[in-house]
Amino acid sequence: MKHLKGRSSLVPLTLITALLVLSACSGKSGTPATTPANSASPNAVASSSTPGSDPKLSMEPITLKVFVAPSSKAIREGIQNNAFGDAIKQKFGITLDIITGDDVKQKTMIAGGDLPDILVFVGSTYTLANSMIKSGQVIPLDDLIAKYGANITKYSKTSLDVFRKSFSNNTNKVYFLSASQVKANNDLISQTAFVNFNTRWDLYKEAGYPEMKNEDDFLKVMKQIQDKNPTTKDGKKVYSFSAWTDWGTWPYIITYPFVNGYNNLANGQELNLKTGEVEDQYTKEDGIFWKGIYFYNKAHRMGLFDPEGFTQKSPQYQEKLITGQLLNSHLSVWSGGADLVKYTGKDDAQMLTIPGPFPVISGLYNIETPLGWGIGIAKAITSHNKYPERTLQLLDYLNSPEGARFIYNGVKGKDWDIVDGKAQLIGEMAKPNNSEYLQANGLGGAFKRLAAFEESYPTEDGTPVDLRKQVNPGLVSNAEKDFAKHYNKDLLYPGQVYDKLVKEGKFAAPTKFWPVPALVAQPSDATTQIFTKADQYFMANVAKFIMAKDDAEFDAAKKKAISDLKNLGIDKAYDELHQLLVDAQQTAKDLNLK
């Protein structure tokens, strides 16, 4: 869960890392009740009465540097001369200068004192939270929130309480703000699944819809499909699975655990979403983590794993998805989209979660997640910032349902409006396959980490902040329609198929929120360093595990890895985490979180 990227204190199923939702938009025909789309102006983003805004603050033009997310095609670095940036400038007098990158880049900037004005944790940088507080690199926000943070106080009270207690270096102050909060809503069914193995539907269909009852069946079917489609039309080698390196251990701690009913926690642990039990990731030989690595090893031995996955970065991985070089995607938001349809010339070419091989369909329903992604992608105002009051005012607006709607769906009157009494998408935002428009304008959730809410968080009228979460029948893709009809002629999109199968007891879609793991305090610097070294060790050696020639070589490599990690002190580090978990149980009791 988003999640999403890196390891947060608790990454919910509805979300992930890092992730930029480019799902199908929604909107219905009708006459806009307010300003026509072609005459909207940026100041339609919000009214002057937005809660938390203070008219006394200066509107003198300023520029804020914001390290917001991992590198992505959806985010353009530098000055935001687009719809998103223009609207912020119009309302607050603030020009946004955006920085993206991985945790190595972020940690280097922090170590060198080259701080942005706003910092959103990426990857494993959250492990530096306490040290940044100690060194004075991030500032306490309590007084600012009291004066300028009405929305933050209203919508993020639980996360403020938790951050104050568990992520303040024992100062009992708030230094960080949460992102990707979710409210439970079982009636809102996702159009597709989220973090799963999403397979090329068109090629699965051409293979005759072979039945899959377990992961070995899945590998056999992928072998069959890959053998039938060995290269792209450009002659490039096709693989069933791949990975990338600039999100750290993400490809290995997220997808396989998620489809088996687990969630990743901070510092090398996994949470069983059925029992609430926590597994030590690196040292539990038969745990879900090593089972996932073994799955990829089996894939490699069958010729299904892309060796460039050990060296390439996420943009290269995404490029392979849209040019037919990969048969599976880790995320539904990387489904290939219009680019894959255009490249293949097939309107049913899309990555979709095919039921059968794994017990869990993740991301189907919302779960109550008041902490969002916890400290993992929390944001802070740094000591470099010369305008903390105006910065907090901006963040407070973006942490409102209104501000979140703007981040996801753009300007009211141009991109969305009240149509026939309901909030609906209009104009370019309502069109399918509008990724170029979203990228050009900085919309569609590219800057979601600056907001408090995940896409499905409900506004006062019950609609999700991202109106694209409302399934519009006219915008369901041809592949999604074909998928749904294959399983049930009366259904329209994949989410309905998954919902039916879950209600029939054939698959699970966990929705229970387990608060205790999310309340685990930041461990000591020594323990944090051990897990950083453990991650580095794993990433340096992952090719050895996955490319092992047989079970004996894999088991030997795994045992050596566990031994090496114990020599690094990981047992002692886990002992500290176990005690922090016990302490978190008391914290949950104190905060009345169940």
Coordinates of C-alpha atoms in Angstrom, one line a residue:
M1 CA 0.0 0.0 0.0
K2 CA 0.5 3.3 -1.9
H3 CA 3.0 3.3 -1.5
L4 CA 3.6 2.8 -2.8
K5 CA 7.5 3.7 -2.7
G6 CA 9.9 2.6 -0.1
R7 CA 8.8 1.4 3.3
S8 CA 6.6 3.4 5.4
S9 CA 5.3 2.6 8.9
L10 CA 2.3 1.1 7.3
V11 CA 1.6 1.2 3.6
P12 CA -2.1 0.7 3.0
L13 CA -3.4 -1.5 0.2
T14 CA -5.0 1.4 -1.5
L15 CA -1.9 3.1 -2.1
I16 CA 1.5 3.0 -3.0
T17 CA 4.8 4.6 -3.3
A18 CA 5.1 6.4 -5.0
L19 CA 2.7 6.2 -7.3
L20 CA 1.0 8.5 -9.7
V21 CA -2.6 7.5 -10.5
L22 CA -3.4 7.7 -14.2
S23 CA -6.6 5.7 -14.0
A24 CA -9.6 6.2 -16.2
C25 CA -11.4 9.5 -15.7
S26 CA -15.0 10.0 -15.2
G27 CA -17.7 12.5 -16.1
K28 CA -21.2 12.5 -17.6
S29 CA -22.9 14.5 -20.2
G30 CA -24.8 17.6 -19.1
T31 CA -24.6 21.4 -18.8
P32 CA -22.1 22.8 -16.3
A33 CA -23.9 24.6 -13.6
T34 CA -21.1 27.2 -13.3
T35 CA -18.4 28.8 -15.3
P36 CA -17.9 27.3 -18.8
A37 CA -14.8 25.2 -19.3
N38 CA -13.3 27.6 -21.8
S39 CA -13.5 30.6 -19.5
A40 CA -12.2 29.2 -16.3
S41 CA -9.3 31.0 -14.5
P42 CA -6.7 29.7 -12.1
N43 CA -8.4 31.5 -9.2
A44 CA -11.3 29.1 -9.5
V45 CA -9.2 26.6 -7.6
A46 CA -10.5 27.9 -4.3
S47 CA -12.5 30.6 -2.8
S48 CA -11.1 33.2 -0.5
S49 CA -12.8 31.6 2.4
T50 CA -10.8 28.4 2.3
P51 CA -10.4 27.2 5.9
G52 CA -6.8 27.7 7.2
S53 CA -6.0 30.5 4.8
D54 CA -4.9 33.8 6.4
P55 CA -5.5 37.0 4.3
K56 CA -3.0 38.8 6.4
L57 CA -0.1 36.9 5.0
S58 CA 1.8 38.7 2.2
M59 CA 1.2 37.8 -1.4
E60 CA 4.7 39.0 -2.4
P61 CA 6.1 36.6 -5.0
I62 CA 8.3 33.9 -3.6
T63 CA 9.7 30.6 -4.8
L64 CA 9.8 27.4 -2.8
K65 CA 12.0 24.4 -3.7
V66 CA 10.0 21.2 -3.1
F67 CA 11.5 17.6 -3.2
V68 CA 8.3 15.9 -3.8
A69 CA 8.6 12.4 -5.2
P70 CA 10.7 9.8 -7.1
S71 CA 11.5 10.6 -10.7
S72 CA 8.5 10.0 -12.9
K73 CA 7.2 10.9 -16.4
A74 CA 4.2 12.4 -14.7
I75 CA 6.3 15.1 -12.9
R76 CA 8.4 17.7 -14.7
E77 CA 11.2 19.1 -12.6
G78 CA 12.0 22.7 -12.2
I79 CA 9.7 25.7 -12.2
Q80 CA 6.0 24.7 -12.7
N81 CA 4.9 26.8 -15.6
N82 CA 1.7 24.7 -16.0
A83 CA -1.9 24.7 -14.8
F84 CA -0.9 23.4 -11.4
G85 CA 1.9 25.9 -10.8
D86 CA 0.0 28.8 -12.3
A87 CA -3.0 28.2 -10.0
I88 CA -0.8 28.0 -6.9
K89 CA 1.0 31.2 -8.0
Q90 CA -2.3 33.0 -8.5
K91 CA -3.8 32.0 -5.1
F92 CA -0.7 32.2 -2.9
G93 CA 2.0 34.1 -4.8
I94 CA 4.2 31.0 -4.6
T95 CA 6.2 29.7 -7.5
L96 CA 7.0 26.0 -7.1
D97 CA 10.5 24.7 -8.1
I98 CA 10.1 20.9 -8.1
I99 CA 12.9 18.4 -7.4
T100 CA 12.5 14.6 -7.9
G101 CA 14.8 11.7 -7.4
D102 CA 15.5 8.6 -5.3
D103 CA 16.5 8.3 -1.7
V104 CA 20.2 8.3 -2.6
K105 CA 19.8 11.8 -4.1
Q106 CA 17.7 13.0 -1.2
K107 CA 20.1 11.6 1.5
T108 CA 23.0 13.2 -0.3
M109 CA 21.2 16.6 -0.2
I110 CA 20.4 16.2 3.4
A111 CA 24.0 15.2 4.3
G112 CA 25.4 18.2 2.4
G113 CA 22.9 20.6 4.0
D114 CA 21.4 21.3 0.5
L115 CA 17.9 21.3 1.8
P116 CA 14.7 22.2 -0.2
D117 CA 12.1 24.3 1.4
I118 CA 9.6 21.4 1.6
L119 CA 10.8 17.8 1.8
V120 CA 8.7 14.8 1.2
F121 CA 10.4 11.6 2.2
V122 CA 11.2 9.1 -0.6
G123 CA 12.5 5.6 -0.3
S124 CA 14.2 4.9 3.0
T125 CA 15.0 8.6 3.8
Y126 CA 12.3 8.5 6.5
T127 CA 14.8 6.6 8.6
L128 CA 16.6 10.0 9.0
A129 CA 13.5 11.6 10.7
N130 CA 15.0 11.7 14.2
S131 CA 18.4 12.7 13.1
M132 CA 16.9 15.6 11.1
I133 CA 15.1 16.7 14.2
K134 CA 18.2 16.5 16.3
S135 CA 20.2 18.5 13.8
G136 CA 17.5 21.1 13.4
Q137 CA 17.0 20.4 9.7
V138 CA 13.2 20.3 10.0
I139 CA 11.2 22.7 12.1
P140 CA 8.4 22.0 14.6
L141 CA 5.0 22.8 13.2
D142 CA 2.7 23.0 16.2
D143 CA 2.5 26.8 16.4
L144 CA 2.1 27.2 12.6
I145 CA -0.7 24.6 12.6
A146 CA -2.5 26.3 15.4
K147 CA -2.5 29.6 13.4
Y148 CA -2.7 28.5 9.8
G149 CA -3.6 24.8 9.8
A150 CA -7.4 24.5 10.3
N151 CA -7.7 21.8 7.6
I152 CA -4.7 19.9 8.9
T153 CA -6.2 20.0 12.4
K154 CA -9.6 18.9 11.2
Y155 CA -8.6 16.1 8.8
S156 CA -5.3 14.8 10.2
K157 CA -5.8 14.9 14.0
T158 CA -5.0 11.2 14.4
S159 CA -1.8 11.3 12.4
L160 CA -0.7 14.5 14.3
D161 CA -1.2 12.7 17.6
V162 CA 0.8 9.7 16.3
F163 CA 3.6 11.8 14.8
R164 CA 3.8 13.8 18.0
K165 CA 4.2 10.7 20.1
S166 CA 6.1 8.4 17.9
F167 CA 8.1 10.5 15.4
S168 CA 9.3 13.6 17.3
N169 CA 12.6 12.4 18.9
N170 CA 10.8 12.5 22.2
T171 CA 10.0 16.2 22.0
N172 CA 6.3 15.7 21.8
K173 CA 6.1 18.1 18.9
V174 CA 4.8 17.7 15.3
Y175 CA 7.5 17.8 12.7
F176 CA 5.8 15.9 9.9
L177 CA 2.5 15.8 8.0
S178 CA 0.9 12.7 6.6
A179 CA -0.2 11.8 3.1
S180 CA -2.5 9.3 1.5
Q181 CA -5.1 9.1 4.3
V182 CA -8.1 6.9 3.4
K183 CA -11.6 6.5 4.8
A184 CA -13.3 3.1 4.6
N185 CA -15.9 2.8 1.9
N186 CA -16.9 -0.7 0.8
D187 CA -19.4 0.7 -1.7
L188 CA -16.6 2.2 -3.7
I189 CA -15.2 -0.6 -5.8
S190 CA -12.0 0.1 -7.7
Q191 CA -12.2 -0.1 -11.5
T192 CA -9.2 -2.4 -11.5
A193 CA -7.0 -3.9 -8.8
F194 CA -3.9 -2.0 -7.6
V195 CA -0.7 -3.8 -6.5
N196 CA -0.9 -7.2 -8.1
F197 CA 0.8 -9.0 -11.0
N198 CA -1.1 -7.4 -13.8
T199 CA -0.8 -9.5 -17.0
R200 CA -1.3 -8.6 -20.7
W201 CA -5.0 -9.4 -21.2
D202 CA -4.8 -9.6 -24.9
L203 CA -2.1 -12.3 -24.9
Y204 CA -3.7 -14.3 -22.1
K205 CA -6.9 -14.2 -24.2
E206 CA -5.0 -15.4 -27.3
A207 CA -3.6 -18.3 -25.2
G208 CA -7.2 -19.5 -24.6
Y209 CA -7.7 -18.2 -21.1
P210 CA -5.8 -21.1 -19.4
E211 CA -6.9 -21.8 -15.8
M212 CA -4.5 -20.9 -13.1
K213 CA -4.9 -22.2 -9.5
N214 CA -1.5 -21.3 -8.0
E215 CA 1.7 -19.5 -8.7
D216 CA 3.3 -22.4 -10.5
D217 CA 0.4 -22.5 -12.9
F218 CA 0.9 -18.8 -13.4
L219 CA 4.6 -19.3 -14.3
K220 CA 3.7 -22.1 -16.7
V221 CA 1.1 -19.9 -18.4
M222 CA 3.6 -17.0 -18.6
K223 CA 6.1 -19.3 -20.1
Q224 CA 3.5 -20.4 -22.7
I225 CA 2.7 -16.8 -23.6
Q226 CA 6.3 -15.6 -23.7
D227 CA 7.3 -18.5 -25.9
K228 CA 4.6 -17.6 -28.3
N229 CA 5.6 -13.9 -28.2
P230 CA 9.4 -13.9 -27.8
T231 CA 10.1 -10.5 -29.3
T232 CA 8.4 -7.2 -29.9
K233 CA 7.6 -5.9 -33.4
D234 CA 11.0 -4.1 -33.1
G235 CA 12.8 -7.3 -32.4
K236 CA 13.4 -6.6 -28.7
K237 CA 13.4 -9.5 -26.2
V238 CA 10.1 -10.0 -24.3
Y239 CA 10.1 -11.0 -20.6
S240 CA 7.3 -11.9 -18.2
F241 CA 8.8 -10.1 -15.2
S242 CA 11.2 -7.3 -14.4
A243 CA 12.1 -4.8 -11.7
W244 CA 13.9 -1.5 -11.2
T245 CA 16.5 -0.1 -8.8
D246 CA 15.7 3.5 -8.1
W247 CA 12.9 2.7 -5.6
G248 CA 15.2 0.5 -3.5
T249 CA 13.7 -2.8 -2.4
W250 CA 10.2 -1.9 -3.6
P251 CA 9.8 -4.6 -6.3
Y252 CA 10.7 -7.3 -3.9
I253 CA 8.9 -6.3 -0.7
I254 CA 5.6 -5.1 -2.2
T255 CA 4.0 -7.1 -5.0
Y256 CA 4.5 -10.7 -4.0
P257 CA 3.7 -10.1 -0.3
F258 CA 0.6 -8.0 -1.3
V259 CA -1.0 -10.7 -3.5
N260 CA -0.5 -13.2 -0.6
G261 CA -2.1 -11.0 2.0
Y262 CA 0.8 -9.1 3.5
N263 CA 1.8 -5.5 3.8
N264 CA 5.3 -4.0 4.1
L265 CA 6.3 -2.3 7.3
A266 CA 9.3 -0.1 8.2
N267 CA 12.7 -1.6 8.7
G268 CA 12.5 -5.0 7.1
Q269 CA 9.2 -6.4 8.4
E270 CA 6.0 -7.6 6.8
L271 CA 2.5 -7.5 8.3
N272 CA 0.1 -10.4 7.9
L273 CA -3.2 -8.6 7.1
K274 CA -5.3 -11.5 8.2
T275 CA -3.7 -12.2 11.6
G276 CA -2.0 -8.9 12.4
E277 CA 1.3 -10.8 13.0
V278 CA 4.6 -9.2 12.0
E279 CA 7.3 -11.2 10.3
D280 CA 11.0 -10.3 10.3
Q281 CA 11.7 -10.0 6.6
Y282 CA 15.3 -10.8 6.2
T283 CA 15.8 -13.6 8.8
K284 CA 12.6 -15.7 8.6
E285 CA 13.8 -18.3 6.1
D286 CA 10.2 -19.5 5.2
G287 CA 8.7 -16.0 5.5
I288 CA 6.8 -14.2 2.8
F289 CA 9.8 -12.1 1.7
W290 CA 12.0 -15.1 0.8
K291 CA 9.1 -16.9 -0.7
G292 CA 8.8 -13.9 -3.1
I293 CA 12.4 -14.0 -4.0
Y294 CA 12.1 -17.7 -4.7
F295 CA 9.2 -17.0 -6.9
Y296 CA 11.4 -14.7 -9.0
N297 CA 14.1 -17.4 -8.9
K298 CA 11.7 -19.9 -10.4
A299 CA 10.8 -17.3 -13.1
H300 CA 14.4 -16.8 -13.9
R301 CA 15.1 -20.5 -14.3
M302 CA 12.2 -20.6 -16.8
G303 CA 13.7 -17.7 -18.7
L304 CA 11.0 -15.3 -17.6
F305 CA 12.9 -12.7 -15.6
D306 CA 14.5 -9.7 -17.3
P307 CA 18.1 -9.5 -16.3
E308 CA 18.1 -5.7 -16.9
G309 CA 15.7 -5.5 -13.9
F310 CA 18.8 -5.6 -11.7
T311 CA 20.2 -2.4 -13.1
Q312 CA 17.5 -0.3 -14.8
K313 CA 15.5 2.5 -13.3
S314 CA 11.8 2.9 -13.2
P315 CA 11.5 5.1 -16.3
Q316 CA 13.1 2.3 -18.3
Y317 CA 10.8 -0.3 -16.7
Q318 CA 7.8 1.8 -17.6
E319 CA 9.0 2.3 -21.1
K320 CA 9.2 -1.5 -21.5
L321 CA 5.6 -1.8 -20.4
I322 CA 4.3 0.5 -23.1
T323 CA 6.5 -1.0 -25.9
G324 CA 5.5 -4.6 -25.3
Q325 CA 8.7 -5.8 -23.7
L326 CA 7.1 -6.9 -20.5
L327 CA 4.1 -9.1 -20.0
N328 CA 3.4 -8.2 -16.3
S329 CA 3.2 -4.9 -14.4
H330 CA 3.5 -4.5 -10.7
L331 CA 0.9 -1.8 -10.6
S332 CA -2.4 -1.2 -12.3
V333 CA -1.5 2.4 -12.8
W334 CA 1.2 1.1 -15.1
S335 CA -1.2 -0.8 -17.3
G336 CA 0.3 0.3 -20.7
G337 CA -2.6 2.6 -21.4
A338 CA -3.1 4.2 -24.8
D339 CA 0.6 3.9 -25.5
L340 CA 0.5 0.1 -25.4
V341 CA -2.7 0.1 -27.5
K342 CA -1.0 2.3 -30.1
Y343 CA 2.2 0.3 -30.1
T344 CA 0.5 -3.1 -30.5
G345 CA -2.4 -1.9 -32.6
K346 CA -4.7 -4.0 -30.4
D347 CA -7.5 -2.2 -28.4
D348 CA -7.6 -5.1 -25.9
A349 CA -3.9 -4.7 -24.9
Q350 CA -3.8 -3.8 -21.2
M351 CA -2.2 -5.1 -18.0
L352 CA -4.9 -6.6 -15.8
T353 CA -5.0 -8.8 -12.7
I354 CA -6.2 -12.2 -13.8
P355 CA -7.9 -14.2 -11.0
G356 CA -6.6 -17.5 -10.0
P357 CA -2.9 -17.8 -9.1
F358 CA -2.8 -15.8 -5.9
P359 CA -5.2 -15.7 -2.9
V360 CA -5.6 -11.9 -2.6
I361 CA -6.8 -9.1 -4.8
S362 CA -5.2 -6.0 -3.3
G363 CA -6.6 -2.5 -3.6
L364 CA -10.2 -3.5 -4.4
Y365 CA -11.8 -1.7 -1.4
N366 CA -10.9 1.2 0.8
I367 CA -9.8 0.6 4.3
E368 CA -9.7 3.1 7.1
T369 CA -6.2 4.4 7.2
P370 CA -6.1 7.6 9.2
L371 CA -2.3 7.6 9.2
G372 CA -2.0 7.3 5.5
W373 CA 1.4 6.0 4.6
G374 CA 2.8 7.0 8.0
I375 CA 6.2 8.4 8.2
G376 CA 7.3 6.8 4.9
I377 CA 6.2 9.7 2.7
A378 CA 5.6 12.3 5.3
K379 CA 6.4 15.9 4.5
A380 CA 8.3 18.5 6.5
I381 CA 9.2 22.2 6.3
T382 CA 13.0 22.5 6.5
S383 CA 15.1 25.0 8.4
H384 CA 16.2 26.3 5.0
N385 CA 12.7 27.7 4.4
K386 CA 12.5 31.5 4.9
Y387 CA 8.7 31.5 4.6
P388 CA 7.3 28.8 7.0
E389 CA 4.0 30.6 7.6
R390 CA 3.2 30.9 3.9
T391 CA 4.4 27.4 3.3
L392 CA 2.1 26.0 6.0
Q393 CA -0.8 28.0 4.6
L394 CA -0.2 26.3 1.2
L395 CA 0.1 22.9 2.7
D396 CA -3.1 23.4 4.7
Y397 CA -5.0 24.2 1.5
L398 CA -3.6 21.2 -0.2
N399 CA -4.5 19.1 2.9
S400 CA -8.2 20.0 2.4
P401 CA -10.7 18.0 0.3
E402 CA -10.9 21.1 -2.0
G403 CA -7.1 21.2 -2.4
A404 CA -6.9 17.5 -3.0
R405 CA -9.6 17.7 -5.7
F406 CA -7.4 20.4 -7.3
I407 CA -4.3 18.2 -7.2
Y408 CA -6.1 15.2 -8.7
N409 CA -8.7 16.8 -11.0
G410 CA -7.5 20.4 -11.7
V411 CA -9.3 23.7 -11.9
K412 CA -13.0 23.9 -11.3
G413 CA -14.9 25.2 -14.3
K414 CA -12.2 23.9 -16.7
D415 CA -11.4 20.3 -15.6
W416 CA -14.3 19.6 -13.3
D417 CA -17.6 21.2 -12.4
I418 CA -21.0 20.6 -10.9
V419 CA -23.0 19.0 -13.7
D420 CA -26.6 18.0 -13.2
G421 CA -26.2 18.6 -9.5
K422 CA -23.1 16.4 -9.2
A423 CA -19.4 17.0 -9.2
Q424 CA -18.1 15.6 -12.6
L425 CA -15.1 15.8 -14.8
I426 CA -15.3 18.0 -17.9
G427 CA -13.1 19.0 -20.8
E428 CA -9.8 17.3 -21.3
M429 CA -9.9 15.8 -17.8
A430 CA -13.0 13.8 -18.8
K431 CA -11.4 12.3 -21.8
P432 CA -9.9 8.8 -21.8
N433 CA -6.2 8.4 -22.5
N434 CA -5.4 11.9 -21.4
S435 CA -2.0 11.3 -19.9
E436 CA -0.3 13.9 -22.1
Y437 CA -2.7 16.5 -20.8
L438 CA -2.2 15.5 -17.2
Q439 CA 1.6 15.5 -17.5
A440 CA 1.7 18.8 -19.3
N441 CA -0.4 20.5 -16.6
G442 CA 0.9 18.7 -13.5
L443 CA -2.5 17.2 -12.7
G444 CA -3.9 13.7 -12.1
G445 CA -2.2 13.2 -8.7
A446 CA 1.4 14.0 -9.7
F447 CA 1.7 16.0 -6.6
K448 CA -0.5 13.9 -4.4
R449 CA 2.2 13.6 -1.7
L450 CA 1.6 17.3 -0.9
A451 CA -2.0 16.5 -0.1
A452 CA -3.4 14.6 2.9
F453 CA -5.7 12.3 1.0
E454 CA -5.6 9.3 -1.2
E455 CA -7.7 9.4 -4.3
S456 CA -10.8 7.8 -2.8
Y457 CA -11.1 10.0 0.3
P458 CA -14.7 11.3 0.3
T459 CA -15.5 15.0 0.2
E460 CA -18.5 16.5 2.1
D461 CA -20.9 15.4 -0.6
G462 CA -19.6 11.8 -0.5
T463 CA -17.8 12.0 -3.9
P464 CA -14.1 11.0 -3.8
V465 CA -11.6 13.8 -4.0
D466 CA -10.4 12.2 -7.3
L467 CA -13.5 12.0 -9.4
R468 CA -11.7 9.5 -11.6
K469 CA -12.4 7.0 -8.8
Q470 CA -16.0 7.1 -9.9
V471 CA -16.3 4.5 -12.6
N472 CA -17.7 6.1 -15.8
P473 CA -19.1 3.4 -18.1
G474 CA -18.1 5.5 -21.1
L475 CA -14.5 5.5 -20.0
V476 CA -14.0 1.9 -19.3
S477 CA -11.4 0.6 -21.7
N478 CA -12.1 -2.0 -24.3
A479 CA -9.8 -4.4 -22.6
E480 CA -11.6 -3.9 -19.3
K481 CA -15.0 -4.5 -20.9
D482 CA -13.7 -7.6 -22.6
F483 CA -12.2 -8.9 -19.3
A484 CA -15.5 -8.3 -17.4
K485 CA -17.7 -9.9 -20.1
H486 CA -15.4 -13.0 -20.2
Y487 CA -16.2 -13.7 -16.5
N488 CA -19.8 -12.5 -16.4
K489 CA -21.8 -11.1 -19.3
D490 CA -23.6 -8.7 -17.0
L491 CA -20.5 -7.0 -15.6
L492 CA -18.7 -4.0 -17.1
Y493 CA -15.3 -3.6 -15.5
P494 CA -12.7 -5.7 -13.6
G495 CA -13.5 -4.4 -10.2
Q496 CA -17.0 -5.9 -10.4
V497 CA -15.5 -9.3 -11.3
Y498 CA -13.1 -9.2 -8.3
D499 CA -15.9 -8.0 -6.0
K500 CA -18.1 -10.9 -7.1
L501 CA -15.3 -13.4 -6.6
V502 CA -14.5 -12.0 -3.1
K503 CA -18.2 -12.2 -2.0
E504 CA -18.3 -15.8 -3.3
G505 CA -15.4 -16.6 -1.0
K506 CA -13.0 -17.4 -3.8
F507 CA -10.5 -14.7 -3.1
A508 CA -9.7 -12.3 -0.3
A509 CA -9.5 -8.5 -0.3
P510 CA -8.3 -7.5 3.2
T511 CA -9.8 -4.3 4.7
K512 CA -8.9 -4.4 8.4
F513 CA -6.7 -1.6 9.6
W514 CA -4.0 -2.8 12.1
P515 CA -2.9 0.3 14.0
V516 CA -0.2 -1.1 16.2
P517 CA 2.5 -1.6 13.5
A518 CA 1.8 1.9 12.3
L519 CA 2.6 3.3 15.7
V520 CA 6.0 1.8 16.1
A521 CA 8.4 4.6 17.0
Q522 CA 11.6 5.4 15.1
P523 CA 14.3 3.0 16.2
S524 CA 17.7 4.1 17.3
D525 CA 20.2 5.5 14.8
A526 CA 22.3 2.3 15.2
T527 CA 19.3 0.1 14.3
T528 CA 18.3 2.4 11.4
Q529 CA 21.8 2.1 10.0
I530 CA 21.8 -1.6 10.3
F531 CA 18.6 -1.9 8.2
T532 CA 20.0 0.6 5.7
K533 CA 23.0 -1.6 5.3
A534 CA 20.8 -4.7 5.1
D535 CA 18.8 -3.1 2.2
Q536 CA 22.1 -2.2 0.5
Y537 CA 23.4 -5.7 1.0
F538 CA 20.2 -7.2 -0.5
M539 CA 20.2 -4.9 -3.5
A540 CA 23.8 -5.6 -4.1
N541 CA 23.2 -9.4 -4.0
V542 CA 19.6 -9.7 -5.4
A543 CA 20.9 -11.0 -8.7
K544 CA 22.6 -13.9 -7.0
F545 CA 19.4 -15.0 -5.3
I546 CA 17.2 -14.7 -8.4
M547 CA 19.7 -16.1 -10.8
A548 CA 20.6 -19.1 -8.7
K549 CA 20.7 -22.2 -11.0
D550 CA 18.7 -24.6 -8.8
D551 CA 17.1 -24.9 -5.4
A552 CA 20.3 -26.0 -3.7
E553 CA 22.1 -22.9 -5.0
F554 CA 19.2 -20.6 -4.0
D555 CA 19.0 -22.1 -0.5
A556 CA 22.8 -21.7 0.0
A557 CA 22.7 -18.1 -1.2
K558 CA 19.7 -17.4 1.2
K559 CA 21.5 -19.0 4.2
K560 CA 24.6 -17.0 3.5
A561 CA 22.6 -13.8 3.2
I562 CA 21.0 -14.4 6.6
S563 CA 24.3 -15.2 8.1
D564 CA 25.9 -12.1 6.6
L565 CA 23.1 -10.0 7.8
K566 CA 23.3 -11.4 11.3
N567 CA 27.0 -10.5 11.3
L568 CA 25.9 -6.9 10.5
G569 CA 23.9 -7.0 13.7
I570 CA 20.4 -7.5 12.3
D571 CA 19.3 -9.8 15.1
K572 CA 20.0 -7.1 17.7
A573 CA 18.2 -4.6 15.4
Y574 CA 15.1 -6.9 15.2
D575 CA 15.2 -7.2 19.0
E576 CA 14.8 -3.5 19.3
L577 CA 11.9 -3.5 16.8
H578 CA 10.2 -6.2 18.8
Q579 CA 10.3 -4.1 21.9
L580 CA 9.1 -1.0 20.0
L581 CA 6.2 -3.1 18.8
V582 CA 5.3 -3.9 22.4
D583 CA 5.5 -0.2 23.2
A584 CA 3.3 0.6 20.2
Q585 CA 0.6 -1.6 21.7
Q586 CA 0.5 0.7 24.7
T587 CA 0.5 3.8 22.4
A588 CA -2.5 2.4 20.5
K589 CA -4.3 1.9 23.8
D590 CA -3.5 5.4 25.0
L591 CA -4.8 6.9 21.7
N592 CA -7.8 4.6 21.7
L593 CA -6.9 3.1 18.4
K594 CA -8.2 -0.4 17.8

